[in-house]
Tab-separated table of C-alpha atoms in Angstrom:
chain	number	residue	atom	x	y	z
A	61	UNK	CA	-72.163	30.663	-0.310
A	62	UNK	CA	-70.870	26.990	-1.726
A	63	UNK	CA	-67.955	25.451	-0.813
A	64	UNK	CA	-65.391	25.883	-4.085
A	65	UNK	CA	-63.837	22.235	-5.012
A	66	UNK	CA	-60.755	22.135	-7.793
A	67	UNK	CA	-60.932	19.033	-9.839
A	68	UNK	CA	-59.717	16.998	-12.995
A	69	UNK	CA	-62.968	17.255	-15.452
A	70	UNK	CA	-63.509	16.273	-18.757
A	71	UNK	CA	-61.166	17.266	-22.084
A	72	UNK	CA	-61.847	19.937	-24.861
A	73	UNK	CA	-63.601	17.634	-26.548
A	74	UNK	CA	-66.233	16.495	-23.544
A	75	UNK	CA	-64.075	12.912	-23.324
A	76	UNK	CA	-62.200	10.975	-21.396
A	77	UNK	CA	-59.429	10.241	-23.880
A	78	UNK	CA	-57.479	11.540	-26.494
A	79	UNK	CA	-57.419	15.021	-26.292
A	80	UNK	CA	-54.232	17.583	-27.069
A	81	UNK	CA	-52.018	17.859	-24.072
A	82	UNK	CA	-52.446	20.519	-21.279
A	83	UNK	CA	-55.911	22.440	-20.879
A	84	UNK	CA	-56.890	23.521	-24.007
A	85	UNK	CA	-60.500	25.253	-22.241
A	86	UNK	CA	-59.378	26.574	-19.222
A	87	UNK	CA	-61.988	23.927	-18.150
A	88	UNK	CA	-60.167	21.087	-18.102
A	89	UNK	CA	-58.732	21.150	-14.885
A	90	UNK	CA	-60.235	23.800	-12.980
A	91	UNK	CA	-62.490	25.266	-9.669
A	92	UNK	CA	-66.501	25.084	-9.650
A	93	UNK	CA	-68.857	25.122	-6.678
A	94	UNK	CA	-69.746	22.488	-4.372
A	95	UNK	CA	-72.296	19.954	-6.231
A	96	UNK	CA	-74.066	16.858	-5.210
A	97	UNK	CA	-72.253	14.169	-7.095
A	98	UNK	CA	-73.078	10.657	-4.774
A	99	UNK	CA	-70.075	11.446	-2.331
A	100	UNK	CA	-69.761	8.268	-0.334
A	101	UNK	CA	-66.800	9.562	1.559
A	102	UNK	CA	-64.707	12.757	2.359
A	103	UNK	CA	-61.060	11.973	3.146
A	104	UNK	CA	-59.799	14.808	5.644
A	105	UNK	CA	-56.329	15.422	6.415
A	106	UNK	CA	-55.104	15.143	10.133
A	107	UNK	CA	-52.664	18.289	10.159
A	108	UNK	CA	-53.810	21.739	8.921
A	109	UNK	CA	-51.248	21.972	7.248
A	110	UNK	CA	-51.049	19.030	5.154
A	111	UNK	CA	-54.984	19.988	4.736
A	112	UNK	CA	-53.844	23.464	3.581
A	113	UNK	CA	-50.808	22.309	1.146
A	114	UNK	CA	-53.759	20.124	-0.346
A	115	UNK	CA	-55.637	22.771	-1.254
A	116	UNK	CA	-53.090	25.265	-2.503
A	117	UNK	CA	-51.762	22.587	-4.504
A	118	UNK	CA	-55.186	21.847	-6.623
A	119	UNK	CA	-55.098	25.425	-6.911
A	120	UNK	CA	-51.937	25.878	-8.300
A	121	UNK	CA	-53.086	22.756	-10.820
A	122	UNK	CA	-56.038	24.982	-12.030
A	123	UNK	CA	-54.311	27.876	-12.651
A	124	UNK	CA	-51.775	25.842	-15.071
A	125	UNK	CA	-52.827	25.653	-17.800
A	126	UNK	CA	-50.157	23.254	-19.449
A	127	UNK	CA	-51.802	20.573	-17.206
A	128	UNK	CA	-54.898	18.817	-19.068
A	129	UNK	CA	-56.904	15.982	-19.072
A	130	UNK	CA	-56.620	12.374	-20.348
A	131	UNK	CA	-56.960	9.416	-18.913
A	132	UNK	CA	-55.066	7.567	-21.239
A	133	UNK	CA	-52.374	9.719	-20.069
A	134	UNK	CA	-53.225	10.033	-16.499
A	135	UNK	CA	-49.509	9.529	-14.900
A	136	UNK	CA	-47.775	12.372	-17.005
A	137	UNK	CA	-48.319	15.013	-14.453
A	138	UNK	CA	-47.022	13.064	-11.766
A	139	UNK	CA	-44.156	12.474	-13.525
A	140	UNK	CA	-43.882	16.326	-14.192
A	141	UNK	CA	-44.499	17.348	-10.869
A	142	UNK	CA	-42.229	14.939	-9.061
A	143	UNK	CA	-39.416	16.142	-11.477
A	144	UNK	CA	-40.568	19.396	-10.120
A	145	UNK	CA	-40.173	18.456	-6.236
A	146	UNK	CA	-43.698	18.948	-6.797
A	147	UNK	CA	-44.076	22.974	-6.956
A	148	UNK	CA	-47.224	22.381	-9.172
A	149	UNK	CA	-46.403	26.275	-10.443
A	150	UNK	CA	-43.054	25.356	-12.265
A	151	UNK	CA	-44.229	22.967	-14.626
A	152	UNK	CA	-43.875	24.134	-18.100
A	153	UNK	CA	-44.439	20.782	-20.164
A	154	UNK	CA	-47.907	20.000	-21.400
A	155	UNK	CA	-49.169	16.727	-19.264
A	156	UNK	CA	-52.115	15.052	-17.995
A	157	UNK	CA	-54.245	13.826	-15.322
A	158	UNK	CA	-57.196	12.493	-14.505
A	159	UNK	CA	-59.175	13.341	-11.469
A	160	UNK	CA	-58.028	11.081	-9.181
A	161	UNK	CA	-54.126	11.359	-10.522
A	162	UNK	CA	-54.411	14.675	-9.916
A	163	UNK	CA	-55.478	13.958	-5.953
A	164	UNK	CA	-52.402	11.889	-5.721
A	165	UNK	CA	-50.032	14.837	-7.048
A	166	UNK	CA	-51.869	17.376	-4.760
A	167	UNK	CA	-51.146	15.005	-2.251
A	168	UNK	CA	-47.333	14.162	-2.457
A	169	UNK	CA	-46.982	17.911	-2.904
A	170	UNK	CA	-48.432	17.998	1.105
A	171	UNK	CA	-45.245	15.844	1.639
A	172	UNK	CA	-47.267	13.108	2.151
A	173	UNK	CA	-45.947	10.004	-0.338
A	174	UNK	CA	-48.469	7.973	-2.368
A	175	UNK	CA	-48.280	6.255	-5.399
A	176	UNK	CA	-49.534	7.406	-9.059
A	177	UNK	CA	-51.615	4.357	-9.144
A	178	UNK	CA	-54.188	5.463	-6.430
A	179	UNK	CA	-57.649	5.902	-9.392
A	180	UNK	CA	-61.192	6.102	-7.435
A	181	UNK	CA	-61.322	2.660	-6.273
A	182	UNK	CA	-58.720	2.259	-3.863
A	183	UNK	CA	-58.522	6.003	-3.095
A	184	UNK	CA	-59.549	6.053	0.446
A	185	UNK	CA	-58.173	3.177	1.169
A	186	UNK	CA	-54.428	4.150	-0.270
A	187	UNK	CA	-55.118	7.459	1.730
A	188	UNK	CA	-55.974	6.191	5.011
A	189	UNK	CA	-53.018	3.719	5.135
A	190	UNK	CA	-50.879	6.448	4.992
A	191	UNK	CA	-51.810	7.353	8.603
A	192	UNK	CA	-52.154	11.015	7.668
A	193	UNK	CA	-56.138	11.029	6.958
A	194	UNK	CA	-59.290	10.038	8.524
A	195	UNK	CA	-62.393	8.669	6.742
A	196	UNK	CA	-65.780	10.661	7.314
A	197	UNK	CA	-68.718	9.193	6.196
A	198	UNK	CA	-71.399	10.621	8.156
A	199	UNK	CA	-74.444	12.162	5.925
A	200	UNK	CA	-73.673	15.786	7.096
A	201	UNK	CA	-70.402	15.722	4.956
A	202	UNK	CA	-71.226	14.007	2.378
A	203	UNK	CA	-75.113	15.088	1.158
A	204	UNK	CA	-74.032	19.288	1.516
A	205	UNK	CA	-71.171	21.148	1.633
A	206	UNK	CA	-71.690	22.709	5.219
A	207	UNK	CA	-69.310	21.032	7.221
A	208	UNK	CA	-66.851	20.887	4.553
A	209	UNK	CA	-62.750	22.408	5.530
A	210	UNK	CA	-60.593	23.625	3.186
A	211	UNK	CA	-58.173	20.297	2.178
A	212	UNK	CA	-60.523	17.729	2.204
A	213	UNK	CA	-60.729	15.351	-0.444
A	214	UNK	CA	-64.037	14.565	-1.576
A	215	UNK	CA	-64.973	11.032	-3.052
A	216	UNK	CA	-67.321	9.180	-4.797
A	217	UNK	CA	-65.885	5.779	-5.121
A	218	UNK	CA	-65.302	4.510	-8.570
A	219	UNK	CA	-66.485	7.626	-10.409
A	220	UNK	CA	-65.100	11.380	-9.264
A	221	UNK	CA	-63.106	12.864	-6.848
A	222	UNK	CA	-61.853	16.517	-6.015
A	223	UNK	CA	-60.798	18.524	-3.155
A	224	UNK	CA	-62.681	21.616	-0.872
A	225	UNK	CA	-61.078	24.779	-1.536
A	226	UNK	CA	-62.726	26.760	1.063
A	227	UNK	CA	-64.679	25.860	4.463
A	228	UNK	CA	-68.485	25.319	4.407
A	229	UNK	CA	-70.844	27.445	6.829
A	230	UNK	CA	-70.620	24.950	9.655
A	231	UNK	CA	-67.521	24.463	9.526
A	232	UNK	CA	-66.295	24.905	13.212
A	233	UNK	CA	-62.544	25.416	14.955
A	234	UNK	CA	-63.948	24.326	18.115
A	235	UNK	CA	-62.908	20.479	18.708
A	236	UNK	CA	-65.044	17.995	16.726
A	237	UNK	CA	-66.967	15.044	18.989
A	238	UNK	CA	-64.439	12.656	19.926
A	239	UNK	CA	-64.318	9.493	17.399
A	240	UNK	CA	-63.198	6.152	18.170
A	241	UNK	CA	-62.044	4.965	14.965
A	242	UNK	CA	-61.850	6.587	11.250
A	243	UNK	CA	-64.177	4.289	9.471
A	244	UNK	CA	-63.841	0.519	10.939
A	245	UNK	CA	-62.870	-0.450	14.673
A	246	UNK	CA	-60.477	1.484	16.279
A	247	UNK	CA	-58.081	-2.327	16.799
A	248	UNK	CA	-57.875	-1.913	12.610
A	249	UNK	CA	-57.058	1.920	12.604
A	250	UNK	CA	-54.225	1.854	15.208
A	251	UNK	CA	-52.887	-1.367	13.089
A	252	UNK	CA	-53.174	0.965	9.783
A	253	UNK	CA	-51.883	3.732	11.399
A	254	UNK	CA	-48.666	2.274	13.176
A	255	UNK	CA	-48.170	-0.138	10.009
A	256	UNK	CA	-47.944	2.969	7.964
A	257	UNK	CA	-45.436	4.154	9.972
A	258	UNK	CA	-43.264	1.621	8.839
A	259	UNK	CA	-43.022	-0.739	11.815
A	260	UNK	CA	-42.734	-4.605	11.507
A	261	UNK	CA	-45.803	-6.990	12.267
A	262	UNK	CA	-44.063	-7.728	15.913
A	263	UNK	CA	-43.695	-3.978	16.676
A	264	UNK	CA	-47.023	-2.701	16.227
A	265	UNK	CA	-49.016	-6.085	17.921
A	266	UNK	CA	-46.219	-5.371	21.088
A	267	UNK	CA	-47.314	-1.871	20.914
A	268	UNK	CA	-51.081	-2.461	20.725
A	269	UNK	CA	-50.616	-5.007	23.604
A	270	UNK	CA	-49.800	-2.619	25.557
A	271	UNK	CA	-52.511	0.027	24.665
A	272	UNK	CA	-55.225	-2.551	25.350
A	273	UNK	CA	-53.528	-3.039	28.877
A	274	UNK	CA	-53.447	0.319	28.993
A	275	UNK	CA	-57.277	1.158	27.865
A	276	UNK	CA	-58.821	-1.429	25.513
A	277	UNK	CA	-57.760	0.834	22.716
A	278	UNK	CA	-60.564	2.886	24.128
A	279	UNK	CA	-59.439	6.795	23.497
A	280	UNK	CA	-61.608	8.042	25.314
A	281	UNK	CA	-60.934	5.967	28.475
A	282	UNK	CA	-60.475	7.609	31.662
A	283	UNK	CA	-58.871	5.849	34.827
A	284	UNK	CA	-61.692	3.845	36.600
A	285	UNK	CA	-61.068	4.552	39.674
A	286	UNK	CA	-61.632	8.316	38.996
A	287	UNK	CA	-64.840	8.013	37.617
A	288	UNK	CA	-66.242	7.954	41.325
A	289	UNK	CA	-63.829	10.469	42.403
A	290	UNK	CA	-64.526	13.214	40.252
A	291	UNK	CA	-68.007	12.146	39.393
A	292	UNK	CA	-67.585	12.064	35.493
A	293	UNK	CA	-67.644	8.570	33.171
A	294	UNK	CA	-65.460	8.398	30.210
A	295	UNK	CA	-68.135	10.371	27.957
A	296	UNK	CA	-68.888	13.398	30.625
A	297	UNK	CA	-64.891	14.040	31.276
A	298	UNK	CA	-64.126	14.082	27.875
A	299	UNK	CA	-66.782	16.586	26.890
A	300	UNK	CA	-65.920	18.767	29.890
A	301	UNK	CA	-62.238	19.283	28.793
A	302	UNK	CA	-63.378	19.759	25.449
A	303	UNK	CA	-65.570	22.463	26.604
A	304	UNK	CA	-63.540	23.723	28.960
A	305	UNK	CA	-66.335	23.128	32.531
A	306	UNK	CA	-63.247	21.002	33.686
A	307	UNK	CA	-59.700	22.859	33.947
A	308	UNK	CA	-58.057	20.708	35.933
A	309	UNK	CA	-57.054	17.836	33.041
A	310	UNK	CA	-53.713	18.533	33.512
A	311	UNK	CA	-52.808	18.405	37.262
A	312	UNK	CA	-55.772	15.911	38.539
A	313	UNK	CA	-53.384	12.912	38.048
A	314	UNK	CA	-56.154	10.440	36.686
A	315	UNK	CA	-54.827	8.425	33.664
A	316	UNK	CA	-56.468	9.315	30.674
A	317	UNK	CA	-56.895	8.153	26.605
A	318	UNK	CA	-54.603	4.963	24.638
A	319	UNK	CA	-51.876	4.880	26.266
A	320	UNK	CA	-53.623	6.163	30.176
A	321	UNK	CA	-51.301	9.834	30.039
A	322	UNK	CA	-51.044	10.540	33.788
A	323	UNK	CA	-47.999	12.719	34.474
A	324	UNK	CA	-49.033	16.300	34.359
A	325	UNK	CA	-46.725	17.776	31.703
A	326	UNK	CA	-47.491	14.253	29.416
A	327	UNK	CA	-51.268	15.117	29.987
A	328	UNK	CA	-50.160	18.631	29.673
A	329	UNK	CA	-48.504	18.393	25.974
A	330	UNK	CA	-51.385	15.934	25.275
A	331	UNK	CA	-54.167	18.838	25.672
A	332	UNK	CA	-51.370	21.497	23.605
A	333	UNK	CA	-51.232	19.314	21.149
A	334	UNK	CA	-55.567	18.511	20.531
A	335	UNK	CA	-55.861	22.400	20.827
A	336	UNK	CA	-53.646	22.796	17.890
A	337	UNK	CA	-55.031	19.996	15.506
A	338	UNK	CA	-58.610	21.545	16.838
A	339	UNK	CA	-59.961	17.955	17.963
A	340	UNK	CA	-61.498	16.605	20.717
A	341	UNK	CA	-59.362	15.636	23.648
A	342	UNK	CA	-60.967	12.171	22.997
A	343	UNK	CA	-60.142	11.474	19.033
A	344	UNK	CA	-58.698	8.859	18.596
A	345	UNK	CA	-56.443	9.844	15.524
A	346	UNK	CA	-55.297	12.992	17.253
A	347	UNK	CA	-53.936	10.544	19.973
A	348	UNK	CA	-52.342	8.403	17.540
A	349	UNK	CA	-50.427	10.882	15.948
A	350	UNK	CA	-49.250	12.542	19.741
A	351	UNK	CA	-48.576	9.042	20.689
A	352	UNK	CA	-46.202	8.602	17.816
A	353	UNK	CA	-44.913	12.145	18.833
A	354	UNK	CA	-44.103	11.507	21.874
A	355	UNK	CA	-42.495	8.048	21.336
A	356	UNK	CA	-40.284	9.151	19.174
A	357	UNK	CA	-38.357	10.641	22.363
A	358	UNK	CA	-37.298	7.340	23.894
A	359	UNK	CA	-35.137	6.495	21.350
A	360	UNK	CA	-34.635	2.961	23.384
A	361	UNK	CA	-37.980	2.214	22.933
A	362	UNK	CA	-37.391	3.230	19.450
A	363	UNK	CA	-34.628	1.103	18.843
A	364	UNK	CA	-35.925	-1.823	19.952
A	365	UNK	CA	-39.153	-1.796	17.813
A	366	UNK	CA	-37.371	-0.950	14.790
A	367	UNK	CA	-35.581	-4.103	15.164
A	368	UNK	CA	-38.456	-6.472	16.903
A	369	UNK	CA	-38.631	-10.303	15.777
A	370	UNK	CA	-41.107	-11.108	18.072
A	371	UNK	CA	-44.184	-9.915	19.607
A	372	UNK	CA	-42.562	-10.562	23.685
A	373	UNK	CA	-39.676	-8.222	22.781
A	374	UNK	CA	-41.530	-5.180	21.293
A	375	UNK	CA	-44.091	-5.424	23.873
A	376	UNK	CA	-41.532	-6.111	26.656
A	377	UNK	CA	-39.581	-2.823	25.221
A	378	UNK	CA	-42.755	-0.281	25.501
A	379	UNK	CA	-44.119	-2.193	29.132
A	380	UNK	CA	-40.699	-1.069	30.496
A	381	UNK	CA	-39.023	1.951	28.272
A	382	UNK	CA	-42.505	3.784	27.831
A	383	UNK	CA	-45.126	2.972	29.784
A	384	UNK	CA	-43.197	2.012	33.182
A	385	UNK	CA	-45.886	0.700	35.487
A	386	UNK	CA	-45.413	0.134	38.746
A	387	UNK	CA	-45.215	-3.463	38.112
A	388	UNK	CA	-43.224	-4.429	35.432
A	389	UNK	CA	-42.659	-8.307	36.698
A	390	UNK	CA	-42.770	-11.499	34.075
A	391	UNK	CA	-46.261	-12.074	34.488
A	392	UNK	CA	-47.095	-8.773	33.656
A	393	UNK	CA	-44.860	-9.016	29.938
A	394	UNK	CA	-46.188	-12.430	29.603
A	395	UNK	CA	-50.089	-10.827	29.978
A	396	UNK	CA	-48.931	-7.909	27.952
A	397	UNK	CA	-47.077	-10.327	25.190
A	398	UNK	CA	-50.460	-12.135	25.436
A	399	UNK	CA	-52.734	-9.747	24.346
A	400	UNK	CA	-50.298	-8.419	21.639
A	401	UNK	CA	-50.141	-11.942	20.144
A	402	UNK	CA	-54.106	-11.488	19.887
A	403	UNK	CA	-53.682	-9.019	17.131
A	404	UNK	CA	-50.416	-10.793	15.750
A	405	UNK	CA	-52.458	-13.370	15.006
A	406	UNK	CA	-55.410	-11.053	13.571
A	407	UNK	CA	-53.612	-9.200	11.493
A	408	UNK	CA	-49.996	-10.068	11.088
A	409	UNK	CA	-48.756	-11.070	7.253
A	410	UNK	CA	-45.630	-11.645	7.926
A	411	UNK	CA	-43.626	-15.064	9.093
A	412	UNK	CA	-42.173	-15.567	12.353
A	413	UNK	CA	-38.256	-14.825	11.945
A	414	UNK	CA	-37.005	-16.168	15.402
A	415	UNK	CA	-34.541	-18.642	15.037
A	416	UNK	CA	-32.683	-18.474	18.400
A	417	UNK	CA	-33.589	-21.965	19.650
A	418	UNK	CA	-31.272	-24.908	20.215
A	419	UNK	CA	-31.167	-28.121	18.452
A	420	UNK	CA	-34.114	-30.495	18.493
A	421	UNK	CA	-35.803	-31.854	20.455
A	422	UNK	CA	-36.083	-28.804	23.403
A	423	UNK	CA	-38.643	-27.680	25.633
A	424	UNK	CA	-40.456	-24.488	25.592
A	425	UNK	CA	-42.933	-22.843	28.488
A	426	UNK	CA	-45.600	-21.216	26.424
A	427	UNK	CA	-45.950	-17.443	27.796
A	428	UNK	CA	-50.252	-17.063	26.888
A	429	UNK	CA	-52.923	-18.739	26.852
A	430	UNK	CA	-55.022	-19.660	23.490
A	431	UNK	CA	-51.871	-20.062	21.448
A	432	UNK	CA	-53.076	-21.471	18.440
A	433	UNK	CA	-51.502	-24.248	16.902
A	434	UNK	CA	-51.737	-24.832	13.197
A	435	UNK	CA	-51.385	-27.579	10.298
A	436	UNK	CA	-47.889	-26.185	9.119
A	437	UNK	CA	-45.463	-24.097	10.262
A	438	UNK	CA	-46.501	-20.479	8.881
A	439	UNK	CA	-49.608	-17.974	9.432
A	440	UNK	CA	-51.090	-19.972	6.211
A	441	UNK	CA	-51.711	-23.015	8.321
A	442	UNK	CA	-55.352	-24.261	9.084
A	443	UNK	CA	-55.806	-23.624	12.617
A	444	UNK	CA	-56.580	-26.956	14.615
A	445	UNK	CA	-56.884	-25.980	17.829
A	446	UNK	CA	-55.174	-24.182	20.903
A	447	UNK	CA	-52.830	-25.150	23.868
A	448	UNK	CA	-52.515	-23.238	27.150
A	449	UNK	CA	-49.582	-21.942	29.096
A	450	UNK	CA	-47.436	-24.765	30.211
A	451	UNK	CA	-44.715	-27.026	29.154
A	452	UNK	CA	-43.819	-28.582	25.695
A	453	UNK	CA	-41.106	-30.427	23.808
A	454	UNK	CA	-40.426	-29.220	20.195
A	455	UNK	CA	-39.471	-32.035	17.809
A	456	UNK	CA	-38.735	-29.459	14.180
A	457	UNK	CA	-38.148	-26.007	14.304
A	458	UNK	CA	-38.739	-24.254	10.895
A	459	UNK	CA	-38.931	-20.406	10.299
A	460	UNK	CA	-39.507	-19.464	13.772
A	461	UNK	CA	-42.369	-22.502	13.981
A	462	UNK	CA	-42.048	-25.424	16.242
A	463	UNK	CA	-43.860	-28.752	15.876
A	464	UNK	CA	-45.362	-30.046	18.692
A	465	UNK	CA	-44.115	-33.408	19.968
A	466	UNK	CA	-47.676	-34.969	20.176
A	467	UNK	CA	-47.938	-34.472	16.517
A	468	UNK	CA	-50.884	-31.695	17.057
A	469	UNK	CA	-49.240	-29.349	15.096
A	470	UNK	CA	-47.351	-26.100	14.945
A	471	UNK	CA	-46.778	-23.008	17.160
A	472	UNK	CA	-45.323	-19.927	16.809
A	473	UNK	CA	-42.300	-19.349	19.240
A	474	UNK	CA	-43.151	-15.845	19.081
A	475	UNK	CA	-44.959	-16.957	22.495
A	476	UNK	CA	-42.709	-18.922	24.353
A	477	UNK	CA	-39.135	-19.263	25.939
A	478	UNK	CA	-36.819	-22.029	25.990
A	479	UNK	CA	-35.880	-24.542	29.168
């Protein structure tokens, strides 16, 4: 039997525009089977239950018939529903929506926030950045309706889009294969994924500092020097806890995943908590979202990141409030500060705001090595070339940038501390 999808069609009149308001076929807005359309992409929630408010939503939408069709008036059911705290049942004006509209209201009525502009295009994209999805593009989901769960959000960039009302035949609740990222390199997803959390460009490169420390933002990473112990790489343990051939996950004290979970009830909680969302041990989203969990219980931690204005003090706050190695020492939240300032650099947009520094001329110990110096002082200066750890003398400070006395150029003081 097919999958059933609810979607945003066509109007009364088989067009795209300038129909009468609400659903004047039944048709307009309304279930169908599962059909091959081009889907380049299936956008699948992370919770089952945000999956599941998804799909009762869309059905809700098809069974009211005061919502229609239109393009031209695409944003009038959003504005209906959100007047409506978005119970999709109570609205009794006639409005519109086109396919993709209609994705965004049956989303915000999960309780997950997006915006009325999302159309085909930037879809997946707006989706993804809300941390709450993942991005499958393998040919099994995309070319038949098989693997298909009830919630997901089916695409075909720039031309339809609708959501699975039902589960496909091969649909499992056994934990899917552990993935690494969803759709791009797992250093861009965790950026996405904290950055839609609403943390600062200095919180989230401290934070990812620390997970590459940790594991080279490797989910799937188990402690090296149990490999040889318990016979098992990263690949083999993984798949045995997700089979259940290896019980003893919990209590056998090797660090394991982003952030290397060691303690037995952390590792504990972390296994509860991949049962639930049915994933692999190993996923990489499903760790993000317990890591986000579980950090939300050091409220020091929590404090500090929420308030970060530079890369050294975020990653300084998780090194000793959440990850508490053995060796905490200031070479250890220099190296840590160092990596983080890697994907500051990558993928920060925002300007340096430390301006804690004395009067000119100073000196400054740089705290990595590779800082980059640039033409002016802000991320949109031409990179010229890189200094090493060591002493300088700053002759202008502006917006958290020093110049270099030689003349060379720029750095950010993100990455140093003052004499």
């Amino acid at each position: 039997m097919s999958v059933t999808i609810g979607h945003a069609s066509i109007d009364e009149n088989g067009k795209a525009r300038g129909g009468a308001a609400g659903d004047q076929t039944g048709k307009e807005v309304c279930t169908r089977s599962w059909y091959a359309k081009g889907w380049n992409k299936v956008i699948r929630p992370k919770k089952a239950s945000v999956a599941e408010k998804i799909a009762a939503a869309m059905e809700a939408a098809c069974k009211n018939n005061n919502i229609g069709y239109d393009q031209n008036q695409r944003t009038t059911l959003y504005s209906q529903a959100s007047a409506k705290n978005w119970n999709i049942a109570a609205i009794t004006v006639k409005c519109e929506c086109d396919c993709s509209s209609l994705v965004a209201v049956c989303v915000n009525a999960a309780g997950v926030k997006v915006s009325k502009d999302i159309y085909t295009g930037n879809e997946a994209a707006a989706l993804k950045n809300t941390g709450e999805f993942e991005i499958l593009t393998d040919s099994k989901y995309l070319t038949k309706d098989n693997y298909l769960k009830r919630g997901d959000i089916l695409l075909c960039e720039g031309s339809h889009t609708a959501i699975a009302l039902s589960n496909g035949s091969e649909a499992t609740t056994k934990p899917e294969p552990a993935s690494t990222s969803s759709g791009g390199d797992s250093e861009k997803t965790i950026w996405n994924y904290l950055k839609g959390k609403g943390l600062n460009d200095y919180a989230v490169a401290g934070i990812m500092g620390n997970l590459y420390a940790e594991s080279g933002l490797k989910a799937t990473n188990l402690q090296n020097s149990y490999e040889k112990k318990l016979g098992m790489d990263d690949k083999t343990y993984t798949a045995a806890v997700d089979s259940g051939a290896y019980g003893n996950f919990v209590k056998d004290s090797a660090g394991y995943g982003l952030a290397q979970w060691t303690y037995h009830t952390r590792k504990k909680a972390l296994l509860d908590f991949a049962k639930a969302a049915k994933k692999s041990i190993g996923d990489l989203n499903m760790q993000l979202d317990f890591f986000w969990k579980e950090i939300q219980g050091y409220s020091a931690v929590m404090k500090e990141l929420k308030k970060a204005s530079s890369v050294l003090a975020a990653s300084t706050a998780v090194l000793t409030g959440y990850e508490k190695p053995a060796d905490q020492g200031l070479s250890v939240q220099a190296k840590r500060a160092e990596y983080g300032a890697k994907y500051f650099e990558k993928y920060a947009t925002v300007t340096n705001a430390n301006t804690s520094f004395p009067a000119v001329p100073f000196n400054v110990t740089v705290l990595i090595s590779n800082l980059n110096y640039r033409s002016e002082g802000s991320m949109n200066g031409t990179v010229k070339g890189q200094i090493g750890k060591g002493t300088f003398t700053i002759v202008q400070v502006k917006n958290g940038w020093g110049k270099l006395k030689s003349g060379a150029g720029w750095i950010s003081l993100d990455y140093v501390t003052k004499l």
